XYZ file of N, CA and C in Angstrom:
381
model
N 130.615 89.415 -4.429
C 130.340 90.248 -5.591
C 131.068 89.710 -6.816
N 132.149 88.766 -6.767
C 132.407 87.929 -7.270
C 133.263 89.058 -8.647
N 134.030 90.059 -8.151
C 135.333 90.850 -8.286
C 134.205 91.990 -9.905
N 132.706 92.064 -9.556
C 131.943 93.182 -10.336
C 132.016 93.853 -9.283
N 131.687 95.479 -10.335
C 131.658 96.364 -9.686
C 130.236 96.891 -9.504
N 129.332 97.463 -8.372
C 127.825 97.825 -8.093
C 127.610 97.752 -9.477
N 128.340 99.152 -10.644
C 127.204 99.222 -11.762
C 126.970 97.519 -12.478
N 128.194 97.018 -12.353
C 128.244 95.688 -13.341
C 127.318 95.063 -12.941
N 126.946 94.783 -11.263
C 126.264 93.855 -10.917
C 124.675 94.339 -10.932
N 124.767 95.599 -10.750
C 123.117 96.109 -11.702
C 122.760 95.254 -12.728
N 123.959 95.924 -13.419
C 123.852 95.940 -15.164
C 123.194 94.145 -15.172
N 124.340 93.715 -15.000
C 123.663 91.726 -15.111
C 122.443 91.521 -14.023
N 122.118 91.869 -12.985
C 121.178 91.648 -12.445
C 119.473 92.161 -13.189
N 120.156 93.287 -13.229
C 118.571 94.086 -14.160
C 118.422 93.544 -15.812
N 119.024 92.535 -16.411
C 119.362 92.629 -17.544
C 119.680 93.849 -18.500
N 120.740 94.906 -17.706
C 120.645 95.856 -18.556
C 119.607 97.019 -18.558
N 118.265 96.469 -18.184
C 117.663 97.569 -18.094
C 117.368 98.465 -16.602
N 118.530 98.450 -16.443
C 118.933 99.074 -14.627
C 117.835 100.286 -14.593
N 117.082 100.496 -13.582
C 116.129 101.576 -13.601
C 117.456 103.087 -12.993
N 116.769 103.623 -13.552
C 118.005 105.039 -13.085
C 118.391 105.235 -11.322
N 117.143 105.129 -10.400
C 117.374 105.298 -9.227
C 118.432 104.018 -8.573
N 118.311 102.911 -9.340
C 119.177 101.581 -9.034
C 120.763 102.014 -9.573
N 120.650 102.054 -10.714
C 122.152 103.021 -10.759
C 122.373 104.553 -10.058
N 121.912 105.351 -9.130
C 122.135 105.796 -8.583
C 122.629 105.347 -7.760
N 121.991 104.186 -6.852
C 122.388 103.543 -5.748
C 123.506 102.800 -6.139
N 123.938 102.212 -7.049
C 124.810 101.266 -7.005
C 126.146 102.246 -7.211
N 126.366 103.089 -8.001
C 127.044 104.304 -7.963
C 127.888 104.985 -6.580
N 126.998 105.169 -5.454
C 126.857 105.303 -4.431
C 127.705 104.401 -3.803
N 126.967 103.539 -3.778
C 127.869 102.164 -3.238
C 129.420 102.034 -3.781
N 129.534 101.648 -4.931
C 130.647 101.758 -5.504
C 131.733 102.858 -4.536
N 131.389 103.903 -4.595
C 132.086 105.044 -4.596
C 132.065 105.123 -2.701
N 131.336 105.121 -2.079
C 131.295 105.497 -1.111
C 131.185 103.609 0.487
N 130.526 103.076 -0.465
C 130.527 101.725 0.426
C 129.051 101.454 0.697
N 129.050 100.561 0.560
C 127.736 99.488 0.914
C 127.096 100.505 2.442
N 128.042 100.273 3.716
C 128.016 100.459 4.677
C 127.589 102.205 4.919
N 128.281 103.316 4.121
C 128.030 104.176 4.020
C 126.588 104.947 3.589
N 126.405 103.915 2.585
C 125.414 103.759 1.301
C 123.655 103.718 2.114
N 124.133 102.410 3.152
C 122.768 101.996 3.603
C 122.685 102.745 5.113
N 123.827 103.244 5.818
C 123.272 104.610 6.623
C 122.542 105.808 6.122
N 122.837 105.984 4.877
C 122.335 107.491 4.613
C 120.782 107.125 3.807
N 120.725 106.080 3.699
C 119.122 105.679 3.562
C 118.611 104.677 4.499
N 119.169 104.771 5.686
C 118.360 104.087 6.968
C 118.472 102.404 6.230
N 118.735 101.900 5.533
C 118.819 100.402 5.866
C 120.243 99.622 6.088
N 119.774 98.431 5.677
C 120.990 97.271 6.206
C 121.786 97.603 4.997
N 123.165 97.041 4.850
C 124.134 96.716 3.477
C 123.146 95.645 2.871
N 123.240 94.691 3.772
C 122.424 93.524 3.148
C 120.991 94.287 2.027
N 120.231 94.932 2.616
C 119.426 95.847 1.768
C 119.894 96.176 0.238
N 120.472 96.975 0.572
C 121.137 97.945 -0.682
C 121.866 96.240 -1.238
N 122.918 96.322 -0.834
C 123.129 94.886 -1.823
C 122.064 93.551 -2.822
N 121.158 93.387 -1.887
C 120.116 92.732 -2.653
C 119.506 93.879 -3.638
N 118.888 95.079 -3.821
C 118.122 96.138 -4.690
C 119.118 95.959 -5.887
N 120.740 96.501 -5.271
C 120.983 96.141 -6.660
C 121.147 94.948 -7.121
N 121.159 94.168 -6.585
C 121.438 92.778 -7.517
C 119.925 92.326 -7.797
N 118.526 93.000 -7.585
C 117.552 93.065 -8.236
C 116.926 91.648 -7.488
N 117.422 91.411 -6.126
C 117.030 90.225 -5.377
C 115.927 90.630 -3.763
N 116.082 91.957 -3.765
C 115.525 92.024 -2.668
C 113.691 91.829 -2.323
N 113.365 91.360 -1.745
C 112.185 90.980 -1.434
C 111.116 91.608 -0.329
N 111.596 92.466 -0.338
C 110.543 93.941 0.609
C 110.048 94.852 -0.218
N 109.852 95.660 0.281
C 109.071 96.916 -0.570
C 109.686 97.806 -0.896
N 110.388 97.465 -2.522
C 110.894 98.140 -3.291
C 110.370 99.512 -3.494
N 109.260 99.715 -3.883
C 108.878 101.248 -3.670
C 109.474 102.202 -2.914
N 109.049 101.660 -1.876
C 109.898 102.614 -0.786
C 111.433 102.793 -0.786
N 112.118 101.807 -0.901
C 113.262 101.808 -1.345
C 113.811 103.043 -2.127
N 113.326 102.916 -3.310
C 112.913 103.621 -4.321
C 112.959 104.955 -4.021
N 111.561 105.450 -3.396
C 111.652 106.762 -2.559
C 112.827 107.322 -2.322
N 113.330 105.994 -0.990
C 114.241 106.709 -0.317
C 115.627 107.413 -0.910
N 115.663 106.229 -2.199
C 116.946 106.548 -3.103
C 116.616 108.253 -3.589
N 115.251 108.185 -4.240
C 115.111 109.618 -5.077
C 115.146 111.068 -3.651
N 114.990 110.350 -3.170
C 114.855 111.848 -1.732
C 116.222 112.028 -1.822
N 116.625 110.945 -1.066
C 118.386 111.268 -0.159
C 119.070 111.586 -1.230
N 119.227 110.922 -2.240
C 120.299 110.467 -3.561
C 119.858 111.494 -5.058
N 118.579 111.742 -4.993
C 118.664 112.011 -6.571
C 117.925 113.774 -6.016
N 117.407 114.134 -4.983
C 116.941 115.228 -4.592
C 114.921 115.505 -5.088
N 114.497 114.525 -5.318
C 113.086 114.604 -5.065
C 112.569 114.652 -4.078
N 111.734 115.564 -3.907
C 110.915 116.545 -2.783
C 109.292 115.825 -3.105
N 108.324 116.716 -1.706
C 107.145 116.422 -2.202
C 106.815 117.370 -0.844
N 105.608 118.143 -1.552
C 105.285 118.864 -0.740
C 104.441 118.670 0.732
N 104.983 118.692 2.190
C 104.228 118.562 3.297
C 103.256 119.524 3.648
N 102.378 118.675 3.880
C 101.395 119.571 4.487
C 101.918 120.394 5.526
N 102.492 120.003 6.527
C 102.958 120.862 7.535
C 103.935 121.588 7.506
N 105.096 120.682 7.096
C 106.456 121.551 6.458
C 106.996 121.886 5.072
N 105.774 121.618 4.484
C 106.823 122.469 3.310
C 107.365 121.635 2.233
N 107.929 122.177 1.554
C 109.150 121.372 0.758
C 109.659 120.729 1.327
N 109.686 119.086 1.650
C 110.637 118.786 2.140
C 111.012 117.143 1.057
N 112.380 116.861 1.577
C 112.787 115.381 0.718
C 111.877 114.370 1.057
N 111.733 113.214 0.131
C 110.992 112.642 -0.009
C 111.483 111.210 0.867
N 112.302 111.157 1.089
C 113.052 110.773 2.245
C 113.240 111.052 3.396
N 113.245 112.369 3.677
C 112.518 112.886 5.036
C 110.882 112.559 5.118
N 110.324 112.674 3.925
C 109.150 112.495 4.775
C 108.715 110.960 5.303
N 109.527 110.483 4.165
C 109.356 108.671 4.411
C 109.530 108.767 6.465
N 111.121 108.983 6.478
C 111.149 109.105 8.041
C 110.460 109.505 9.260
N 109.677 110.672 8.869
C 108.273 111.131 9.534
C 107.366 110.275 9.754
N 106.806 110.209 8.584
C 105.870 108.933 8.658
C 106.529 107.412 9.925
N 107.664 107.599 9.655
C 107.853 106.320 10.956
C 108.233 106.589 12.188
N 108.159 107.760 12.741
C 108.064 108.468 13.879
C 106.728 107.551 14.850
N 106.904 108.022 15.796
C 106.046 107.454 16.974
C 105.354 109.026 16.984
N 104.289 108.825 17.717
C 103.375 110.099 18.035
C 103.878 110.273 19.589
N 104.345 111.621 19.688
C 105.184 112.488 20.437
C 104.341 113.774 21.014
N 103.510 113.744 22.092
C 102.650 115.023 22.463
C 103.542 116.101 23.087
N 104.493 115.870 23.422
C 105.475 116.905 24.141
C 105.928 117.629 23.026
N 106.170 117.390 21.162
C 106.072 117.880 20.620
C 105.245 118.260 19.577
N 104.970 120.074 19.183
C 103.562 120.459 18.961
C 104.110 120.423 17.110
N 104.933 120.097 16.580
C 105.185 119.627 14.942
C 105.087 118.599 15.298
N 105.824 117.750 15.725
C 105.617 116.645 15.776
C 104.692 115.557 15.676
N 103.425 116.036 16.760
C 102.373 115.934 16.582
C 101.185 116.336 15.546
N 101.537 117.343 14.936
C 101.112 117.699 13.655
C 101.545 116.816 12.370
N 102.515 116.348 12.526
C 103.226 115.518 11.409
C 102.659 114.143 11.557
N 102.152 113.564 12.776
C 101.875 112.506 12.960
C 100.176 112.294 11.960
N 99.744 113.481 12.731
C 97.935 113.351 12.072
C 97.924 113.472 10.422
N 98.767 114.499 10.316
C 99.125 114.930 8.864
C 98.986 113.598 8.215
N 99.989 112.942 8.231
C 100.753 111.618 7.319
C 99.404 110.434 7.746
N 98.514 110.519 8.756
C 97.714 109.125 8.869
C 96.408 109.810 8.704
N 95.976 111.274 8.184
C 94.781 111.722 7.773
C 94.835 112.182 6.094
N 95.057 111.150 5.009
C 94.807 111.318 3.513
C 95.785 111.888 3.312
N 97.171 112.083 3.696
C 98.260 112.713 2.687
C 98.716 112.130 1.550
N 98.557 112.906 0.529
C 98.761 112.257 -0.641
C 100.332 111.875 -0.845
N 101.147 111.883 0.197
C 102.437 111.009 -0.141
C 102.232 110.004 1.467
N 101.909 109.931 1.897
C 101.734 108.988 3.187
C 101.658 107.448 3.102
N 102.519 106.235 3.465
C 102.550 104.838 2.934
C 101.277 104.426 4.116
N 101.275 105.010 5.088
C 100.599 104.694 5.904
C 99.041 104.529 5.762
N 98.455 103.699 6.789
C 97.055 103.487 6.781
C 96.363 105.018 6.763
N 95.693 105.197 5.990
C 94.318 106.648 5.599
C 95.358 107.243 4.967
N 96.874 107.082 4.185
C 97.357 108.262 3.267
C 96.768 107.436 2.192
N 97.050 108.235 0.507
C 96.842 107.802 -0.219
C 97.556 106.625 -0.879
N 98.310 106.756 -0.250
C 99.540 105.595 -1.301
C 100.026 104.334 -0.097
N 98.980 104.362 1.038
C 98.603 103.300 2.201
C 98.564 102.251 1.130
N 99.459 100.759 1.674
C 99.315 99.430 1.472
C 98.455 98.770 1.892
């Protein structure tokens, strides 16, 4: 990190124009640890370290998401459950289909039959 701190290395990585959810995360980091940082949004350090240094090469979107669910408190409404974070639902969506459970299984069809927050194949926002 070469003795910057997350926001600094935003700041020079994004030229300054750090998107808000990226200084959330780097914030995070700072304060709490890389390691801490990328448990509470399911990825690697390596992850979170590349986003902010504006190097990472996966699917930032989602990323993204996950920051505004866990980190900034954006919701989106489930079909099945409700209000829920937008980060929880990311996690749903990567669930395995589970017949022993009867949400579960509801959550599965939900997210791969046109949900309009679903990354998955038949949601709307499918890659």
């Amino acid at each position: 990190m070469n003795g910057l701190s997350m926001q600094q290395k935003a700041s020079k990585a994004w030229d300054g124009g750090v998107p808000d959810w990226v200084a959330e995360l780097a914030e995070m980091a700072e304060r709490q640890g890389l390691n801490a940082c990328a448990s509470r949004l399911g990825y690697s350090p390596a992850v979170i370290s590349q986003t902010i240094g504006n190097k990472y090469q996966g699917d930032l979107s989602k990323v993204e998401d996950k920051v505004r669910g866990a980190l900034m408190g954006a919701t989106v409404h489930c079909p099945v459950l409700g209000e829920i974070g937008r980060d929880v639902c990311l996690g749903w969506q990567a669930k395995p289909k589970a017949v022993t459970n009867s949400t579960r299984s509801k959550l599965y069809r939900a997210c791969r039959n046109r949900c309009p927050h679903s990354r998955l194949k038949g949601g709307s926002h499918a890659q």
